[in-house]
Short mmCIF file of C-alpha atoms in Angstrom, two decimals:
data_model
loop_
_atom_site.label_atom_id
_atom_site.label_comp_id
_atom_site.label_asym_id
_atom_site.label_seq_id
_atom_site.Cartn_x
_atom_site.Cartn_y
_atom_site.Cartn_z
CA LEU A 1 -27.22 -26.66 -5.40
CA CYS A 2 -28.18 -22.91 -6.54
CA GLU A 3 -25.40 -20.74 -4.78
CA ARG A 4 -22.09 -18.61 -6.05
CA HIS A 5 -18.73 -19.50 -5.67
CA PHE A 6 -18.12 -19.94 -1.72
CA CYS A 7 -21.46 -18.60 -1.62
CA ILE A 8 -20.20 -14.77 -1.77
CA ASP A 9 -23.18 -12.52 -2.07
CA ARG A 10 -22.19 -9.22 -1.50
CA ILE A 11 -18.95 -6.20 -2.17
CA HIS A 12 -17.67 -4.91 1.07
CA ARG A 13 -15.72 -1.57 1.22
CA GLN A 14 -13.29 -1.05 3.76
CA LYS A 15 -11.38 2.11 4.61
CA ILE A 16 -7.66 1.07 5.19
CA THR A 17 -5.09 3.11 7.07
CA MET A 18 -1.45 2.19 6.42
CA TYR A 19 1.63 3.26 7.89
CA ASN A 20 4.56 0.78 6.70
CA PRO A 21 7.67 -0.07 8.75
CA LYS A 22 10.94 1.90 7.76
CA GLU A 23 12.97 -0.69 6.21
CA VAL A 24 10.48 -0.55 2.97
CA TYR A 25 11.38 2.92 2.04
CA ALA A 26 14.80 2.65 2.94
CA THR A 27 14.92 -0.18 0.40
CA ARG A 28 12.68 0.68 -2.20
CA LYS A 29 12.17 4.78 -1.63
CA GLY A 30 8.64 3.69 -2.10
CA GLN A 31 5.60 3.34 0.38
CA PHE A 32 4.46 -0.22 -0.81
CA GLY A 33 6.33 -3.36 0.02
CA PRO A 34 6.03 -6.87 -2.16
CA TRP A 35 2.65 -8.52 -2.75
CA ASN A 36 1.55 -11.90 -2.18
CA SER A 37 -1.19 -14.05 -2.68
CA PHE A 38 -3.45 -14.97 0.46
CA ASP A 39 -5.65 -18.54 -0.07
CA LYS A 40 -8.16 -18.49 3.18
CA ALA A 41 -6.04 -15.70 4.79
CA MET A 42 -2.48 -17.69 4.46
CA CYS A 43 0.23 -16.28 2.48
CA ASN A 44 1.69 -17.89 -0.30
CA PRO A 45 4.22 -19.28 -1.14
CA PRO A 46 5.47 -19.84 3.02
CA GLU A 47 9.05 -19.35 2.26
CA MET A 48 8.96 -16.33 0.23
CA CYS A 49 6.10 -14.88 2.98
CA THR A 50 8.60 -15.52 5.48
CA LYS A 51 11.54 -14.08 4.14
CA ARG A 52 9.40 -10.85 3.58
CA TRP A 53 8.26 -10.65 7.05
CA GLU A 54 11.89 -11.03 8.68
CA GLN A 55 13.12 -7.91 5.68
CA TYR A 56 10.39 -5.36 6.01
CA GLY A 57 7.73 -6.93 9.06
CA TYR A 58 3.97 -7.39 8.14
CA ASN A 59 3.72 -4.61 5.34
CA VAL A 60 0.89 -3.72 3.13
CA GLY A 61 1.63 -5.09 -0.06
CA CYS A 62 0.91 -4.23 -3.65
CA MET A 63 1.34 -5.17 -7.30
CA LYS A 64 0.13 -3.76 -10.35
CA ASN A 65 -2.57 -5.32 -12.71
CA THR A 66 -1.53 -6.20 -15.95
CA TYR A 67 -3.44 -8.03 -18.73
CA ASP A 68 -2.47 -11.73 -18.54
CA PRO A 69 -4.96 -14.42 -20.19
CA PRO A 70 -6.06 -16.82 -18.96
CA PHE A 71 -5.85 -16.08 -15.26
CA ASN A 72 -6.98 -11.88 -15.93
CA ILE A 73 -10.10 -12.23 -18.62
CA THR A 74 -10.30 -8.37 -19.59
CA PRO A 75 -7.69 -5.81 -20.13
CA LEU A 76 -8.86 -2.86 -17.48
CA SER A 77 -6.09 -1.09 -16.52
CA GLY A 78 -5.64 0.74 -13.59
CA GLY A 79 -6.54 -1.67 -11.29
CA ASN A 80 -4.05 -2.90 -8.45
CA TYR A 81 -3.64 -5.87 -6.01
CA TYR A 82 -3.01 -5.21 -2.25
CA ASP A 83 -2.72 -7.72 0.67
CA PHE A 84 -3.11 -7.05 4.14
CA PRO A 85 -1.11 -9.62 6.36
CA GLY A 86 -3.35 -10.41 9.68
CA ALA A 87 -2.42 -12.53 12.48
CA CYS A 88 -0.64 -15.97 11.45
CA PRO A 89 -0.39 -15.37 8.40
CA GLU A 90 1.49 -19.14 7.77
CA LYS A 91 -1.52 -20.98 8.08
CA ASP A 92 -5.06 -20.85 6.96
CA TYR A 93 -8.09 -19.65 9.00
CA LEU A 94 -9.21 -22.76 9.82
CA SER A 95 -5.41 -23.85 11.11
CA LYS A 96 -4.56 -20.99 12.91
CA ASP A 97 -4.27 -20.97 17.06
CA LYS A 98 -3.27 -18.97 20.19
CA ALA A 99 0.24 -19.83 19.77
CA CYS A 100 0.36 -19.18 16.38
CA ILE A 101 -0.98 -15.82 16.49
CA ALA A 102 1.18 -14.41 19.82
CA ALA A 103 4.44 -15.58 18.07
CA SER A 104 2.91 -14.20 14.74
CA PRO A 105 1.23 -11.09 15.05
CA GLY A 106 0.83 -9.75 11.79
CA GLY A 107 0.37 -6.06 10.82
CA GLN A 108 -3.28 -5.22 11.95
CA CYS A 109 -3.56 -2.80 14.54
CA ASP A 110 -5.98 0.13 16.00
CA ASN A 111 -3.68 3.00 15.04
CA PRO A 112 -0.65 2.07 12.64
CA ASP A 113 2.71 3.63 13.80
CA GLY A 114 4.83 1.99 11.26
CA SER A 115 6.07 -0.66 13.47
CA ARG A 116 7.10 -3.89 12.22
CA ASN A 117 3.61 -5.67 13.76
CA CYS A 118 1.55 -2.39 13.35
CA THR A 119 0.92 -1.17 9.95
CA TRP A 120 -2.60 -1.52 8.92
CA SER A 121 -5.79 -0.85 10.31
CA ALA A 122 -9.49 -1.22 8.45
CA GLU A 123 -12.95 0.31 9.32
CA ASP A 124 -16.13 -0.71 7.61
CA ALA A 125 -17.64 1.40 4.86
CA GLY A 126 -20.03 -0.19 4.08
CA TYR A 127 -21.82 -3.44 1.93
CA ILE A 128 -23.40 -3.78 -1.19
CA MET A 129 -25.71 -6.71 -2.58
CA LEU A 130 -24.52 -8.42 -5.42
CA ASP A 131 -28.18 -9.47 -6.63
CA ASP A 132 -28.98 -5.79 -6.31
CA LEU A 133 -26.00 -4.89 -8.69
CA VAL A 134 -26.71 -7.45 -11.27
CA GLY A 135 -30.68 -6.69 -11.56
CA ILE A 136 -31.72 -10.09 -10.09
CA THR A 137 -34.01 -8.33 -7.40
CA LYS A 138 -35.57 -6.34 -10.10
CA LEU A 139 -36.49 -9.49 -12.34
CA GLN A 140 -40.12 -10.91 -12.28
CA ARG A 141 -40.50 -14.49 -11.47
CA LEU A 142 -41.40 -16.19 -14.68
CA ASP A 143 -45.30 -16.66 -13.39
CA ASN A 144 -44.76 -12.56 -12.81
CA SER A 145 -46.21 -13.10 -9.23
CA SER A 146 -43.33 -11.36 -7.67
CA THR A 147 -39.88 -10.03 -8.11
CA TYR A 148 -37.03 -12.35 -7.13
CA LYS A 149 -35.71 -12.19 -3.99
CA ASP A 150 -31.89 -13.03 -4.40
CA PHE A 151 -29.92 -15.40 -6.36
CA HIS A 152 -31.04 -18.50 -4.84
CA ASP A 153 -34.90 -17.80 -5.27
CA TRP A 154 -33.87 -16.59 -9.05
CA CYS A 155 -31.59 -19.74 -9.80
CA THR A 156 -34.22 -22.30 -9.00
CA ASP A 157 -36.98 -20.40 -10.96
CA VAL A 158 -35.34 -20.45 -14.73
CA SER A 159 -32.81 -23.39 -13.79
CA ASP A 160 -33.92 -26.96 -15.64
CA PRO A 161 -32.63 -29.28 -12.82
CA SER A 162 -31.95 -31.71 -16.05
CA ASN A 163 -29.14 -29.80 -16.99
CA ILE A 164 -27.21 -28.91 -13.66
CA ASN A 165 -23.35 -30.30 -13.60
CA PRO A 166 -23.12 -30.36 -9.39
CA ASP A 167 -19.47 -29.65 -10.43
CA ALA A 168 -20.30 -26.13 -12.22
CA ILE A 169 -23.02 -25.14 -9.90
CA SER A 170 -21.61 -23.09 -7.72
CA TRP A 171 -20.34 -20.99 -10.78
CA LYS A 172 -23.67 -21.32 -12.24
CA GLY A 173 -21.58 -20.32 -15.86
CA ASP A 174 -22.76 -23.35 -18.27
CA TYR A 175 -26.22 -24.08 -17.33
CA PRO A 176 -29.35 -22.41 -17.73
CA GLY A 177 -29.85 -20.28 -14.82
CA GLY A 178 -26.32 -19.18 -15.14
CA GLU A 179 -25.17 -14.97 -14.66
CA TRP A 180 -22.69 -15.71 -16.85
CA ASP A 181 -21.91 -17.96 -19.95
CA LYS A 182 -18.14 -18.38 -19.06
CA HIS A 183 -17.72 -19.57 -23.29
CA THR A 184 -19.26 -16.30 -24.46
CA THR A 185 -17.12 -13.10 -26.19
CA PRO A 186 -17.07 -9.98 -26.63
CA GLU A 187 -18.76 -10.54 -29.91
CA THR A 188 -21.12 -13.46 -29.25
CA PRO A 189 -22.36 -12.76 -25.92
CA GLY A 190 -24.31 -15.58 -24.31
CA LYS A 191 -28.08 -15.82 -25.14
CA LYS A 192 -28.00 -17.51 -21.19
CA SER A 193 -26.46 -14.47 -19.30
CA LEU A 194 -27.81 -11.88 -17.31
CA PRO A 195 -27.98 -8.26 -19.27
CA PHE A 196 -25.50 -7.03 -16.58
CA TRP A 197 -23.18 -9.50 -17.59
CA ASP A 198 -23.31 -9.25 -21.41
CA LYS A 199 -19.99 -8.75 -23.24
CA PRO A 200 -17.63 -10.54 -20.91
CA GLY A 201 -13.97 -9.09 -21.66
CA ASP A 202 -15.02 -5.89 -23.38
CA TYR A 203 -13.16 -3.13 -22.15
CA ASP A 204 -16.78 -0.29 -22.62
CA ALA A 205 -18.61 -3.16 -21.06
CA ASP A 206 -16.47 -3.56 -18.03
CA MET A 207 -15.70 -0.20 -17.58
CA ALA A 208 -19.67 0.30 -17.27
CA ARG A 209 -19.67 -2.47 -14.76
CA ALA A 210 -17.17 -1.06 -12.37
CA GLN A 211 -19.24 2.38 -12.78
CA ALA A 212 -22.42 0.76 -11.99
CA LEU A 213 -20.67 -0.91 -8.72
CA GLN A 214 -19.40 3.28 -7.81
CA ASP A 215 -22.60 4.51 -8.72
CA LEU A 216 -24.69 1.98 -6.39
CA PHE A 217 -22.08 2.27 -3.61
CA LYS A 218 -23.12 5.98 -4.16
CA LYS A 219 -26.48 5.59 -3.95
CA GLN A 220 -26.55 3.75 -0.57
CA PHE A 221 -23.95 5.29 1.09
CA PRO A 222 -24.09 9.00 -0.27
CA ASP A 223 -22.20 10.22 2.82
CA SER A 224 -19.08 8.22 2.05
CA PRO A 225 -16.40 9.97 0.02
CA ARG A 226 -14.81 7.91 -3.16
CA LEU A 227 -11.58 8.23 -1.64
CA PRO A 228 -8.36 8.52 -4.69
CA GLU A 229 -6.93 5.54 -5.62
CA PRO A 230 -3.33 5.18 -3.58
CA THR A 231 -0.15 4.42 -6.05
CA CYS A 232 0.99 1.34 -6.20
CA ASP A 233 4.93 1.64 -6.45
CA TYR A 234 6.12 -1.48 -5.98
#
């Protein structure tokens, strides 16, 4: 029961090279095309996605992030959404098959050239573990015998089994042992939260968390440069 949502345990960074089809610039005079959400590697809504591929090819899209409660809990500015259409985007990753992949190859390729089926490539640029970022691996166990190995180790040590709600345990937000109590506000930070998550939604606190993420990547990958954010012009 002590696990994060979807068992996510790391932030994986990739270096993207993109070259959108000429139709994108010809229509919009910009480098990015429209953006769609992808759920389990499936583009949504399907009918809009199909029209997009027909008009632009499998283009890389972007959308500027705006403060829109309750969908965004923080007023941080400057962040954008990007999508990178892979093979068979009309089906989720459990349903993709050879026929679909052949018919809808997506835009990923080794050397993007701006053709409709070759618009982006990805290179591994390292990852960091969430447990290191939020400080779990530096915390002492309740009996002071050692530090915690990971989220599960910490969660099982500090949680009261009688308070665990199976429907909420994946996020662990409302119960003892939760990383962040979602009912807290910047004025009343949750006492059950890890210090890393104090003052959720507070601009300065959120900026500090974002900087901590960048600092940890820099520490673990000192030879990997931080590239400038591309301009989302859609």
